[in-house]
Amino acid sequence: MPGSRHASKGLDDVVVGTSEISWVGGETGDLVYRGFDVRTLVPGVPYESIAHLVLHGDPPESDPSPEVVRALRENERVPAAIERVVDALSPELPPLDALRTILSSLGDGSYGYPPRLAEGYRLIARTPVLLARFVRRTRGEPPVAPRPDLSHAANYLWMLSGAVPEPARAAALDGYLSLLADHGMNASTFALRTAISTQSDLVSAATAALATLKGPVHGGAPSLVSDMLDAIGTSDRAERWIRERLAGKQVFFGFGHRAYKTDDPRALVLHRIAREVAEPSRLALAESVERDVLAALRAAKPGARLYTNVEFWSAVVLEAVGLPRELFTPTFAVARTTGWTAHALEQARDNRLIRPDIEYVGPPKGREWPRPRSAR
Amino acid sequence: MPGSRHASKGLDDVVVGTSEISWVGGETGDLVYRGFDVRTLVPGVPYESIAHLVLHGDPPESDPSPEVVRALRENERVPAAIERVVDALSPELPPLDALRTILSSLGDGSYGYPPRLAEGYRLIARTPVLLARFVRRTRGEPPVAPRPDLSHAANYLWMLSGAVPEPARAAALDGYLSLLADHGMNASTFALRTAISTQSDLVSAATAALATLKGPVHGGAPSLVSDMLDAIGTSDRAERWIRERLAGKQVFFGFGHRAYKTDDPRALVLHRIAREVAEPSRLALAESVERDVLAALRAAKPGARLYTNVEFWSAVVLEAVGLPRELFTPTFAVARTTGWTAHALEQARDNRLIRPDIEYVGPPKGREWPRPRSAR
């Protein structure tokens, strides 16, 4: 291998370009959208305005962003040809598998290169509409059309349940969506940018992103936090459960992050949101588990910088909002369609094929097939 | 940015690990599968045996590989739940968009982590079955079931047309599929490995790969070669057409490759195959266009190492085999499901999250929202 090449299996030490969208300060515990600390935005600035900021670079003229509100309303009606595909999906399908096919089915041949903002609004608007449609089918319930008077977050809950959500729940989900709207470079955003780098289209790239988000190492684990809380049951059982699990060298879900070496700012804000909406007993359980797990991990590995990650408090908030566990990761994707759109547009503006090399370490050239080739 | 980090926008100079599957010798014009020069395998070694080699590392005990033949036969029958999704796709959909949804729809929740060879056989077997089913629906024709007595290549043509292909055509397609079965690291294989790196599943990863293959910079351009040959029309018009196009600074499709700085070995073999199956007049046209374009490009850019790439002769061969242009890139994907499976299995064997960083160059942290946040 020539000396000028850089070997890196996980690419952790490789910087694949520049971005103006968001900054993840792993050492300082920062998440910044276009210069705005997310802790100063959430709760309070609605998701529609966060989307405006992430997509355009500046805040809208008023909240919620009139442009985004209008664009989402205009795009929520889905063509019947796409609804037919969603209605053909087996109700047995896990929602995350269904969502991959839903995202792909949005691509009706009209998405081109370069990607356009209008295509992004279609993606952002239609993802929750079709996901909710699928979920209701799995319960044998007819679809619920979006309501133009509800926010993006409230509409999602409305389309899932057929009931207008309590304002506190809608606000909690709005905060969750805003906090998860973008997160610098990560595996799914990278897969999306790789797809765009071949001059593929936004729907294809978003499908690649979802396919990558699906892995539990990236987006697929928040429901395991809820399972863990259930397994512990009550606050007084936390310490013993944790001790036994630690002795068995098993992992704890919701702790540790590749980027953050301090508190994940999203976890801090989601904890605050959880205090507003979670059942008091569930909140108390989560708080004791968090405290006891961190104490146990720090005692077991002195010096290790282990903190609660976004999944822990996401699970508590999404539970409190009324979402079933199998929708936790799909809802993450609903939030992230905004960031994916921004990254696709940015990648296309100064595009270059993303294609690393791999070192071949197989048998050297020169092997011979053991039989004569057939004459053709 | 700390000095130990490596900046690379296209990752061209980054080596993302090791692989035993295939070697692309860009300087020497080599493509080697597991130690075998593809020029010694094609034509002659059937695709089923190539798949065996690529997946297992060694040739099968006889040709065509009994294991692969059996595995494909066993998996060609597709569950009705998946057929329903494919039958719900709009017949207006470009086949490449349809294929993305088809691949995703294969994921019925049964594909897990780590990926398994048996899942790979399902992917390889079902992709052409469902693609052919979709294509026939777009023509208003009923699906044609696969025949157990036909090869993978012949079956694909049979399922598309309902007629058993002439042996020469089936052999030509078999050679094409074998030559396109794998190609070291490339953007779609990289997207697939990135998806697997989060512990996502094979169907998700293959969907991400197809989404990335879709871009014309990677896999989406061979049909443009046919369009170019049509535009030129006859051999005697080639020189003038090329001169005018060169003066207009327009590109020629089918020439130049990021890896190869000499003849692409696949182009050489496909040219030989084209001599067997192409219409004499089309072959003559393609040969003059190739000769005249190379002469013109080399005269225009002395010293530039420009050669015919795989797309040029792929187009001529796939035309001769009877495939419509909109199936050229989908057929590339049919071939590549073998390589994708091998790379997914290899990535999972020694897995690590693939996640590069990006340098944030947006506004610094500290901006303030222009309005008070709503109290919630």
PDB file of C-alpha atoms in Angstrom, chain B residues 46-56 58 60 62 64-76 117 121 124-125 152 338:
ATOM      1  CA  PRO B  46     -21.119 -20.513 -14.895  1.00  0.00           C
ATOM      2  CA  TYR B  47     -22.448 -17.737 -12.663  1.00  0.00           C
ATOM      3  CA  GLU B  48     -23.555 -20.275 -10.060  1.00  0.00           C
ATOM      4  CA  SER B  49     -19.921 -21.387  -9.688  1.00  0.00           C
ATOM      5  CA  ILE B  50     -18.683 -17.786  -9.660  1.00  0.00           C
ATOM      6  CA  ALA B  51     -21.167 -17.088  -6.864  1.00  0.00           C
ATOM      7  CA  HIS B  52     -19.875 -20.147  -5.013  1.00  0.00           C
ATOM      8  CA  LEU B  53     -16.318 -18.876  -5.370  1.00  0.00           C
ATOM      9  CA  VAL B  54     -17.152 -15.314  -4.312  1.00  0.00           C
ATOM     10  CA  LEU B  55     -19.218 -16.474  -1.322  1.00  0.00           C
ATOM     11  CA  HIS B  56     -17.054 -19.361  -0.100  1.00  0.00           C
ATOM     12  CA  ASP B  58     -12.990 -21.664  -3.282  1.00  0.00           C
ATOM     13  CA  PRO B  60     -17.254 -25.752  -6.031  1.00  0.00           C
ATOM     14  CA  SER B  62     -18.311 -29.374  -9.885  1.00  0.00           C
ATOM     15  CA  PRO B  64     -22.376 -25.383 -11.898  1.00  0.00           C
ATOM     16  CA  SER B  65     -22.023 -25.359  -8.110  1.00  0.00           C
ATOM     17  CA  PRO B  66     -24.516 -27.940  -6.801  1.00  0.00           C
ATOM     18  CA  GLU B  67     -24.874 -26.023  -3.534  1.00  0.00           C
ATOM     19  CA  VAL B  68     -25.685 -22.731  -5.231  1.00  0.00           C
ATOM     20  CA  VAL B  69     -28.015 -24.344  -7.770  1.00  0.00           C
ATOM     21  CA  ARG B  70     -29.924 -26.019  -4.948  1.00  0.00           C
ATOM     22  CA  ALA B  71     -30.016 -22.894  -2.786  1.00  0.00           C
ATOM     23  CA  LEU B  72     -31.335 -20.732  -5.625  1.00  0.00           C
ATOM     24  CA  ARG B  73     -34.014 -23.291  -6.543  1.00  0.00           C
ATOM     25  CA  GLU B  74     -35.144 -23.525  -2.930  1.00  0.00           C
ATOM     26  CA  ASN B  75     -35.472 -19.772  -2.570  1.00  0.00           C
ATOM     27  CA  GLU B  76     -36.997 -18.741  -5.893  1.00  0.00           C
ATOM     28  CA  LEU B 117     -25.378 -17.121   3.931  1.00  0.00           C
ATOM     29  CA  TYR B 121     -29.174 -17.036  -1.205  1.00  0.00           C
ATOM     30  CA  ILE B 124     -29.742 -13.595  -4.881  1.00  0.00           C
ATOM     31  CA  ALA B 125     -32.581 -15.937  -5.857  1.00  0.00           C
ATOM     32  CA  HIS B 152     -29.739 -18.384 -13.180  1.00  0.00           C
ATOM     33  CA  THR B 338     -23.617 -12.011  -4.896  1.00  0.00           C
TER      34      THR B 338
END
